[in-house]
Each structure stands twice: as C-alpha cells, then as structure tokens.
Amino acid sequence: MSFEPRAAWDAVASSPMFGLALTLLVYQGAIWLFERCGRRPLVNPVLVTMVVIIAILSVTGIAYQTYFDSAKMVHLLLGPATVALAVPLYRQLPSLIRSWPAVLATALIGSAVALISVVASARILGASPAVQLSLAPKSVTTPIAMGISERIGGIPSLTAVLVVLTGVAGAIFGSWVLDRARVRSPSARGLAFGISAHAIGTTRAFQEGETQGAYAGLAIGLAGIVTAILTPLLIGWLTTI
Amino acid sequence: MLGSITVLVICQLAGEAIVRLFNLPLPGPVAGMVVLFLGLMIRGRIPKSLDRVTRGILGNLGLLFVPASVGVMVQTDILAAEAVPITVAVLVSTLLTMVISGVTMQLLDRQARKDKP
C-alpha cells in the first residue's frame, strides 16, 4: 500500500460521474446562497453556478468537453423537462379556455418582438452573421433554441450560451422592468417572463407567485412553438433587409 | 415514478418521430409536449405521480441549463470579439420583449385586468 493523492485526483476528475457531481454540488450551494441573500435576483443560481464551475475547471485544467461529457445526463433532461411543460399547461386549461385568444396573441407578438429586436439590434451594432443567427432564438428554452439555431445556420453551442444569458438577464431585471411598465396582472407578468426569458425567467416568475409561474411555464411552450415556426420564415428577410 | 418518467421520455421520442414523419419545423421535445398535452386532455386529469415528477423537474429547471451555460468558457473568442453587440442586443431585446408581452396581455385580456391585485 502507498499514498497516491495524484492518482486519486485523476480517478475523480476522469470519472464519468465527475461533471454530474460537480454540477449538483455547486448548484445546491448556489441555491443556498440565493436563499441566504433573501432571493435577490442578482444572485441568480444559474449565473453563480456557471461562474463557480468555470473557475474550478480553469484552476484544475479540466477541459470543458470533459466536464460536459460527464454532466451530459443533466443536459439531456432538458428534453423530458420540455415535455413536462404540458402539465402546467394542462393545469391552466380552465383559464386558458377563457383567455386563449389574448394568450395566443401575446405569445405571437412577444415572440416576434424577441426575434426581430435581437437580430435587428445585433445587426445595427455590427454583429457577424453567425452571431445574428445564433442570437435569433435566444428567448426560447435551450432544446428548442438549439434546434432552431441549427436549422437556420447558427452555432448551436453559442446559442445555448446566449439562451442562458437571456434567461439570467430576464430573471435579474424582469420584476423591475415590469413594475416600471405598470404591468400588474399576475397572468400578464407570468407570460412576459416565459416569453422573454424562458425557463430561467419562469423560475423567477414562480418566486413572484403561483399564477405568474404557471403562466410563465405555459408561455415557454407557446413561445417555443411560435418561435420555431416564425424564425425560419422571417430570418432570411431579417438578415438581408 | 418510473411510469411517469417513462411517459415523458416516450412522449419525447414520439415527438421526434412525428417531427420527422411530417417534416415539421419543430424541435422533437416541443412536439412531445403537444403529445402529452393531448394525452392529458383525453385522460381528463393529471395522474398523481406524473404531477409529482413534473413538479420535481420543473422546480429545478435552472439546474438543467448549467452544463450548456459553462460552454461560455469555450466561446470566449467570439463572445469577447462581439461583446458589445451581444450584450446590448440581449439586454435590449429581452427587456423590450418582457414589457411588450406584459403590456399586450394586460390590454387584451379583460380577465387579466380584473386580476389586478
């Protein structure tokens, strides 16, 4: 028997469970911090986790691909999680039957604004075509956005990052900007969070209240479908006009 | 619990198949969501275990974004080169979308206006 710390570390770092363990540990730490800070939007758990894991990988010299391959289990759950959105959608069925024209119109207008405003402002500010295309589906949830990005010729992995930045921006500034715009109705606030900032915004909407959260969850699905249809139709026009 | 997880995964696969079959401009999981929604309409209620499992997943949605978000570290070249247009476009577009969506819903939906706290 001998003492081999180096070999032990290599075993941990190269384990197929490494990324999973790191992700779960750091995320729970970030949730704890978030609660400790009185749920301040700025201490967004996804943002904190991202920063901490990047720091750990940089210090230890572990490549992103190595981390991602062993954390893929978490990433793959985005698919079933998208399917699971049918449940809050169904739960809102009674109020949805009552207000579906307004909900549908809002999802259409909101998703169109998201798509047009991001591509137009990126173009005006001189972003490259690849970045414009990767930004286009930024307001919808990752599996949908990556699918759209791939279809229109963007960089799906860049889109995945831009989707998270969008969600974090929406979660941090959403409540403030909606207050400023005097949007008080819980269902309207919920839809706004879901349409503009997908699932990360929805987490924030659930913190505002149950109705906000349910409508935000509903909006993720609706905005996802609308954006998946609108983007391929409008993108050619948006990037050449 | 296993049954509910199976339902979610099967719905996703059904979604992937439907998208291919009809050549729809939709990602598979979205079609899968529609499949599950229709299934719930037919069933007429949410099975208890499906309710529990989906609450568990949707309550920790942020976690699922982490592996992709760490990808920032390999996109630093493009993010640094175009930091200004990316940051401004994301911020402006996200907040504009937020306000326009909220205001539109509040204007269109009489019920939403009545819901005012």
Short mmCIF file of C-alpha atoms in Angstrom, two decimals:
data_model
loop_
_atom_site.label_atom_id
_atom_site.label_comp_id
_atom_site.label_asym_id
_atom_site.label_seq_id
_atom_site.Cartn_x
_atom_site.Cartn_y
_atom_site.Cartn_z
CA MET A 1 0.00 0.00 0.00
CA SER A 2 1.16 3.53 -0.80
CA PHE A 3 -0.27 7.05 -0.58
CA GLU A 4 -1.11 8.40 -4.06
CA PRO A 5 -3.06 11.67 -3.97
CA ARG A 6 -2.34 12.37 -7.64
CA ALA A 7 -3.79 9.03 -8.77
CA ALA A 8 -6.80 9.56 -6.52
CA TRP A 9 -7.47 13.01 -8.04
CA ASP A 10 -7.10 11.64 -11.57
CA ALA A 11 -9.64 8.95 -10.74
CA VAL A 12 -12.12 11.62 -9.56
CA ALA A 13 -11.50 14.03 -12.44
CA SER A 14 -11.76 11.37 -15.13
CA SER A 15 -14.77 9.63 -13.61
CA PRO A 16 -17.92 9.69 -15.75
CA MET A 17 -19.69 10.96 -12.60
CA PHE A 18 -17.36 13.96 -12.13
CA GLY A 19 -19.41 16.54 -14.06
CA LEU A 20 -22.67 15.31 -12.56
CA ALA A 21 -21.32 15.55 -9.00
CA LEU A 22 -19.76 18.98 -9.60
CA THR A 23 -22.95 20.34 -11.17
CA LEU A 24 -25.21 19.04 -8.39
CA LEU A 25 -22.90 20.23 -5.61
CA VAL A 26 -22.27 23.72 -6.94
CA TYR A 27 -25.91 24.27 -7.93
CA GLN A 28 -27.14 23.37 -4.44
CA GLY A 29 -24.54 25.69 -2.97
CA ALA A 30 -25.81 28.45 -5.27
CA ILE A 31 -29.41 27.81 -4.19
CA TRP A 32 -28.30 28.04 -0.55
CA LEU A 33 -26.52 31.34 -1.25
CA PHE A 34 -29.58 32.64 -3.13
CA GLU A 35 -31.83 31.89 -0.15
CA ARG A 36 -29.30 33.38 2.26
CA CYS A 37 -29.25 36.61 0.24
CA GLY A 38 -33.03 36.95 0.52
CA ARG A 39 -33.61 35.70 -3.05
CA ARG A 40 -32.08 38.80 -4.60
CA PRO A 41 -32.42 38.41 -8.40
CA LEU A 42 -28.78 39.43 -8.86
CA VAL A 43 -27.58 36.30 -7.02
CA ASN A 44 -29.12 34.16 -9.78
CA PRO A 45 -28.33 30.48 -9.05
CA VAL A 46 -27.62 29.57 -12.69
CA LEU A 47 -25.24 32.52 -13.05
CA VAL A 48 -23.45 31.76 -9.77
CA THR A 49 -23.13 28.05 -10.64
CA MET A 50 -21.77 28.86 -14.09
CA VAL A 51 -19.12 31.22 -12.71
CA VAL A 52 -18.02 28.83 -9.94
CA ILE A 53 -17.78 25.78 -12.25
CA ILE A 54 -15.82 27.76 -14.86
CA ALA A 55 -13.43 28.88 -12.10
CA ILE A 56 -13.00 25.30 -10.85
CA LEU A 57 -12.40 23.92 -14.35
CA SER A 58 -9.92 26.68 -15.15
CA VAL A 59 -7.94 26.18 -11.94
CA THR A 60 -7.84 22.39 -12.26
CA GLY A 61 -7.16 22.50 -16.01
CA ILE A 62 -10.09 20.24 -16.88
CA ALA A 63 -11.37 20.81 -20.42
CA TYR A 64 -14.98 21.91 -20.98
CA GLN A 65 -15.65 18.87 -23.17
CA THR A 66 -14.50 16.52 -20.39
CA TYR A 67 -16.84 18.27 -17.96
CA PHE A 68 -19.74 18.36 -20.41
CA ASP A 69 -19.43 14.69 -21.34
CA SER A 70 -19.74 13.70 -17.69
CA ALA A 71 -22.53 16.24 -16.97
CA LYS A 72 -24.48 15.30 -20.08
CA MET A 73 -27.09 13.44 -18.04
CA VAL A 74 -28.26 16.78 -16.63
CA HIS A 75 -28.24 18.45 -20.06
CA LEU A 76 -30.22 15.59 -21.65
CA LEU A 77 -33.02 16.07 -19.11
CA LEU A 78 -33.89 19.34 -20.89
CA GLY A 79 -35.83 17.24 -23.42
CA PRO A 80 -38.15 15.47 -20.93
CA ALA A 81 -38.38 18.77 -19.00
CA THR A 82 -39.74 20.44 -22.14
CA VAL A 83 -42.29 17.64 -22.50
CA ALA A 84 -43.18 18.09 -18.80
CA LEU A 85 -44.32 21.67 -19.53
CA ALA A 86 -47.53 20.10 -20.86
CA VAL A 87 -48.58 19.52 -17.24
CA PRO A 88 -48.71 23.17 -16.03
CA LEU A 89 -50.19 24.00 -19.42
CA TYR A 90 -52.98 21.47 -18.81
CA ARG A 91 -53.44 22.67 -15.24
CA GLN A 92 -54.22 26.17 -16.58
CA LEU A 93 -56.76 24.76 -19.05
CA PRO A 94 -59.84 26.43 -17.44
CA SER A 95 -58.31 29.93 -17.51
CA LEU A 96 -56.71 29.13 -20.85
CA ILE A 97 -60.12 28.33 -22.38
CA ARG A 98 -61.32 31.71 -21.12
CA SER A 99 -58.40 33.82 -22.30
CA TRP A 100 -56.74 31.82 -25.07
CA PRO A 101 -57.14 34.48 -27.78
CA ALA A 102 -55.27 37.00 -25.60
CA VAL A 103 -52.63 34.44 -24.58
CA LEU A 104 -52.06 33.33 -28.15
CA ALA A 105 -51.88 36.89 -29.49
CA THR A 106 -49.44 37.83 -26.73
CA ALA A 107 -47.24 34.81 -27.47
CA LEU A 108 -47.23 35.70 -31.17
CA ILE A 109 -46.49 39.41 -30.68
CA GLY A 110 -43.95 38.80 -27.91
CA SER A 111 -42.05 36.12 -29.81
CA ALA A 112 -41.99 38.26 -32.96
CA VAL A 113 -40.64 41.22 -30.94
CA ALA A 114 -37.97 38.98 -29.36
CA LEU A 115 -36.80 37.67 -32.72
CA ILE A 116 -36.92 40.94 -34.68
CA SER A 117 -35.45 43.14 -31.94
CA VAL A 118 -32.48 40.89 -31.20
CA VAL A 119 -31.48 40.34 -34.84
CA ALA A 120 -32.05 43.99 -35.76
CA SER A 121 -30.10 45.41 -32.82
CA ALA A 122 -27.26 42.91 -33.28
CA ARG A 123 -27.06 43.87 -36.98
CA ILE A 124 -27.10 47.60 -36.26
CA LEU A 125 -24.31 47.12 -33.70
CA GLY A 126 -22.20 45.21 -36.22
CA ALA A 127 -22.50 41.62 -35.04
CA SER A 128 -21.29 38.97 -37.51
CA PRO A 129 -23.90 36.97 -39.45
CA ALA A 130 -23.10 33.82 -37.41
CA VAL A 131 -23.78 35.69 -34.16
CA GLN A 132 -27.00 37.22 -35.53
CA LEU A 133 -28.28 33.76 -36.47
CA SER A 134 -27.20 32.27 -33.14
CA LEU A 135 -28.97 35.11 -31.26
CA ALA A 136 -32.27 34.80 -33.15
CA PRO A 137 -33.89 32.08 -30.93
CA LYS A 138 -32.32 33.38 -27.67
CA SER A 139 -35.65 33.83 -25.85
CA VAL A 140 -36.80 30.21 -26.05
CA THR A 141 -35.71 27.26 -23.97
CA THR A 142 -32.41 25.51 -24.83
CA PRO A 143 -33.51 22.34 -26.70
CA ILE A 144 -35.85 24.40 -28.89
CA ALA A 145 -33.36 27.22 -29.41
CA MET A 146 -30.52 24.86 -30.34
CA GLY A 147 -32.81 23.09 -32.80
CA ILE A 148 -33.77 26.40 -34.44
CA SER A 149 -30.19 27.65 -34.48
CA GLU A 150 -29.02 24.51 -36.26
CA ARG A 151 -31.83 24.76 -38.80
CA ILE A 152 -31.11 28.38 -39.77
CA GLY A 153 -27.30 28.00 -39.83
CA GLY A 154 -26.33 29.47 -36.44
CA ILE A 155 -23.87 27.93 -33.97
CA PRO A 156 -26.00 25.76 -31.62
CA SER A 157 -23.42 25.72 -28.80
CA LEU A 158 -23.18 29.54 -28.92
CA THR A 159 -26.98 29.72 -28.92
CA ALA A 160 -27.06 27.56 -25.76
CA VAL A 161 -24.86 30.13 -24.01
CA LEU A 162 -26.88 33.10 -25.33
CA VAL A 163 -30.11 31.45 -24.14
CA VAL A 164 -28.72 31.24 -20.61
CA LEU A 165 -27.52 34.88 -20.70
CA THR A 166 -31.01 35.93 -21.87
CA GLY A 167 -32.70 33.93 -19.11
CA VAL A 168 -30.41 35.36 -16.46
CA ALA A 169 -30.94 38.93 -17.76
CA GLY A 170 -34.71 38.41 -17.68
CA ALA A 171 -34.63 36.90 -14.19
CA ILE A 172 -32.47 39.72 -12.84
CA PHE A 173 -34.25 42.73 -14.38
CA GLY A 174 -37.72 41.31 -15.12
CA SER A 175 -39.62 42.25 -11.96
CA TRP A 176 -38.12 45.74 -12.01
CA VAL A 177 -38.89 46.47 -15.66
CA LEU A 178 -42.46 45.08 -15.38
CA ASP A 179 -43.07 47.31 -12.35
CA ARG A 180 -41.79 50.25 -14.37
CA ALA A 181 -44.16 49.41 -17.24
CA ARG A 182 -47.04 49.12 -14.73
CA VAL A 183 -47.75 45.52 -15.68
CA ARG A 184 -49.57 44.36 -12.54
CA SER A 185 -51.75 41.45 -13.59
CA PRO A 186 -50.11 38.18 -12.45
CA SER A 187 -51.02 36.34 -15.66
CA ALA A 188 -49.54 39.14 -17.81
CA ARG A 189 -46.34 39.19 -15.73
CA GLY A 190 -46.06 35.42 -15.99
CA LEU A 191 -46.47 35.41 -19.76
CA ALA A 192 -43.89 38.20 -20.05
CA PHE A 193 -41.32 36.18 -18.08
CA GLY A 194 -41.94 32.98 -20.05
CA ILE A 195 -41.95 34.60 -23.50
CA SER A 196 -38.84 36.74 -22.99
CA ALA A 197 -36.72 34.61 -20.63
CA HIS A 198 -37.97 31.00 -20.93
CA ALA A 199 -37.36 28.58 -18.05
CA ILE A 200 -34.85 30.71 -16.12
CA GLY A 201 -37.36 33.59 -16.20
CA THR A 202 -40.06 31.13 -15.16
CA THR A 203 -38.11 30.21 -12.03
CA ARG A 204 -38.17 33.92 -11.17
CA ALA A 205 -41.91 34.14 -12.01
CA PHE A 206 -42.63 31.26 -9.59
CA GLN A 207 -40.88 33.32 -6.89
CA GLU A 208 -43.36 36.16 -7.57
CA GLY A 209 -46.33 33.80 -7.24
CA GLU A 210 -48.08 30.61 -8.31
CA THR A 211 -50.17 32.24 -11.10
CA GLN A 212 -47.15 34.06 -12.53
CA GLY A 213 -45.22 30.78 -12.56
CA ALA A 214 -47.99 28.78 -14.20
CA TYR A 215 -48.45 31.35 -16.97
CA ALA A 216 -44.70 31.59 -17.48
CA GLY A 217 -44.48 27.81 -17.82
CA LEU A 218 -47.30 27.91 -20.33
CA ALA A 219 -45.53 30.69 -22.24
CA ILE A 220 -42.29 28.67 -22.57
CA GLY A 221 -44.14 26.07 -24.60
CA LEU A 222 -46.19 28.54 -26.65
CA ALA A 223 -43.26 30.85 -27.37
CA GLY A 224 -41.18 27.79 -28.25
CA ILE A 225 -43.70 26.62 -30.84
CA VAL A 226 -44.31 30.12 -32.26
CA THR A 227 -40.59 30.89 -32.46
CA ALA A 228 -39.81 27.52 -34.05
CA ILE A 229 -42.28 28.39 -36.83
CA LEU A 230 -41.56 32.15 -37.14
CA THR A 231 -37.76 32.09 -37.15
CA PRO A 232 -37.15 30.08 -40.36
CA LEU A 233 -39.84 32.18 -42.08
CA LEU A 234 -38.50 35.60 -41.05
CA ILE A 235 -34.76 35.09 -40.69
CA GLY A 236 -33.88 35.45 -44.36
CA TRP A 237 -35.73 38.75 -44.55
CA LEU A 238 -34.29 39.98 -41.22
CA THR A 239 -30.66 39.36 -42.12
CA THR A 240 -30.79 40.79 -45.66
CA ILE A 241 -33.14 43.79 -45.45
CA MET B 1 -42.43 7.47 -10.51
CA LEU B 2 -40.77 5.20 -13.07
CA GLY B 3 -44.02 5.13 -15.04
CA SER B 4 -44.14 8.94 -15.23
CA ILE B 5 -40.51 9.24 -16.31
CA THR B 6 -41.24 6.63 -18.97
CA VAL B 7 -44.24 8.66 -20.15
CA LEU B 8 -42.10 11.81 -20.50
CA VAL B 9 -39.34 10.01 -22.42
CA ILE B 10 -41.78 8.14 -24.68
CA CYS B 11 -43.61 11.41 -25.45
CA GLN B 12 -40.30 12.99 -26.43
CA LEU B 13 -39.47 10.06 -28.72
CA ALA B 14 -43.00 10.19 -30.19
CA GLY B 15 -42.40 13.91 -30.76
CA GLU B 16 -39.10 13.25 -32.55
CA ALA B 17 -40.83 10.66 -34.75
CA ILE B 18 -43.79 12.93 -35.59
CA VAL B 19 -41.49 15.82 -36.49
CA ARG B 20 -39.60 13.57 -38.92
CA LEU B 21 -42.73 11.89 -40.25
CA PHE B 22 -44.47 15.13 -41.22
CA ASN B 23 -41.29 17.17 -41.73
CA LEU B 24 -42.47 19.81 -39.21
CA PRO B 25 -40.39 22.92 -38.41
CA LEU B 26 -40.46 21.99 -34.68
CA PRO B 27 -37.91 20.51 -32.28
CA GLY B 28 -38.90 16.99 -31.14
CA PRO B 29 -39.43 17.83 -27.43
CA VAL B 30 -41.97 20.55 -28.37
CA ALA B 31 -43.98 18.07 -30.42
CA GLY B 32 -43.62 15.70 -27.44
CA MET B 33 -45.12 18.38 -25.20
CA VAL B 34 -48.12 18.62 -27.55
CA VAL B 35 -48.43 14.80 -27.46
CA LEU B 36 -48.51 14.79 -23.65
CA PHE B 37 -50.95 17.72 -23.59
CA LEU B 38 -53.35 15.84 -25.90
CA GLY B 39 -52.88 12.72 -23.76
CA LEU B 40 -53.90 14.68 -20.65
CA MET B 41 -56.94 16.10 -22.47
CA ILE B 42 -58.02 12.55 -23.36
CA ARG B 43 -57.30 11.26 -19.86
CA GLY B 44 -59.16 14.23 -18.35
CA ARG B 45 -56.88 14.63 -15.32
CA ILE B 46 -53.23 14.71 -14.25
CA PRO B 47 -52.10 11.38 -12.72
CA LYS B 48 -50.71 11.98 -9.21
CA SER B 49 -47.28 10.53 -9.88
CA LEU B 50 -46.88 12.49 -13.14
CA ASP B 51 -47.81 15.63 -11.22
CA ARG B 52 -45.12 14.89 -8.60
CA VAL B 53 -42.42 14.04 -11.13
CA THR B 54 -43.05 17.11 -13.30
CA ARG B 55 -43.08 19.39 -10.25
CA GLY B 56 -39.71 17.91 -9.30
CA ILE B 57 -38.25 18.53 -12.75
CA LEU B 58 -39.80 21.96 -13.33
CA GLY B 59 -38.86 23.10 -9.83
CA ASN B 60 -35.20 22.61 -10.70
CA LEU B 61 -35.21 23.83 -14.29
CA GLY B 62 -32.24 26.11 -13.70
CA LEU B 63 -30.00 23.14 -12.92
CA LEU B 64 -30.60 21.68 -16.38
CA PHE B 65 -29.14 24.80 -18.01
CA VAL B 66 -25.85 24.58 -16.16
CA PRO B 67 -23.84 22.20 -18.41
CA ALA B 68 -24.67 24.26 -21.52
CA SER B 69 -24.01 27.56 -19.72
CA VAL B 70 -20.48 26.52 -18.73
CA GLY B 71 -19.89 26.41 -22.51
CA VAL B 72 -19.22 30.15 -22.16
CA MET B 73 -15.62 29.14 -21.45
CA VAL B 74 -15.07 27.72 -24.94
CA GLN B 75 -16.94 30.55 -26.69
CA THR B 76 -14.77 33.28 -25.17
CA ASP B 77 -13.17 34.21 -28.53
CA ILE B 78 -16.45 35.04 -30.25
CA LEU B 79 -18.03 36.45 -27.07
CA ALA B 80 -15.08 38.76 -26.44
CA ALA B 81 -14.81 39.86 -30.08
CA GLU B 82 -18.51 40.77 -30.22
CA ALA B 83 -19.13 41.51 -26.54
CA VAL B 84 -20.81 44.88 -27.10
CA PRO B 85 -23.37 43.91 -29.79
CA ILE B 86 -24.15 40.65 -27.95
CA THR B 87 -24.64 42.24 -24.52
CA VAL B 88 -26.64 45.20 -25.81
CA ALA B 89 -28.78 43.09 -28.17
CA VAL B 90 -29.57 40.51 -25.46
CA LEU B 91 -30.43 43.14 -22.84
CA VAL B 92 -32.45 45.45 -25.10
CA SER B 93 -34.34 42.63 -26.78
CA THR B 94 -35.08 40.71 -23.56
CA LEU B 95 -36.41 43.73 -21.67
CA LEU B 96 -38.33 45.07 -24.69
CA THR B 97 -39.95 41.64 -25.18
CA MET B 98 -40.76 41.49 -21.47
CA VAL B 99 -42.52 44.88 -21.48
CA ILE B 100 -44.38 44.44 -24.78
CA SER B 101 -45.60 40.96 -23.82
CA GLY B 102 -46.77 42.10 -20.38
CA VAL B 103 -48.50 45.22 -21.70
CA THR B 104 -50.13 43.33 -24.59
CA MET B 105 -51.58 40.66 -22.30
CA GLN B 106 -52.81 43.27 -19.85
CA LEU B 107 -54.51 45.24 -22.65
CA LEU B 108 -56.03 42.24 -24.43
CA ASP B 109 -57.29 40.17 -21.56
CA ARG B 110 -60.15 41.60 -19.57
CA GLN B 111 -59.77 38.84 -17.00
CA ALA B 112 -56.10 39.73 -16.58
CA ARG B 113 -57.11 43.33 -15.91
CA LYS B 114 -59.59 42.17 -13.28
CA ASP B 115 -56.88 40.06 -11.65
CA LYS B 116 -55.10 43.25 -10.63
CA PRO B 117 -54.07 42.86 -7.02
#
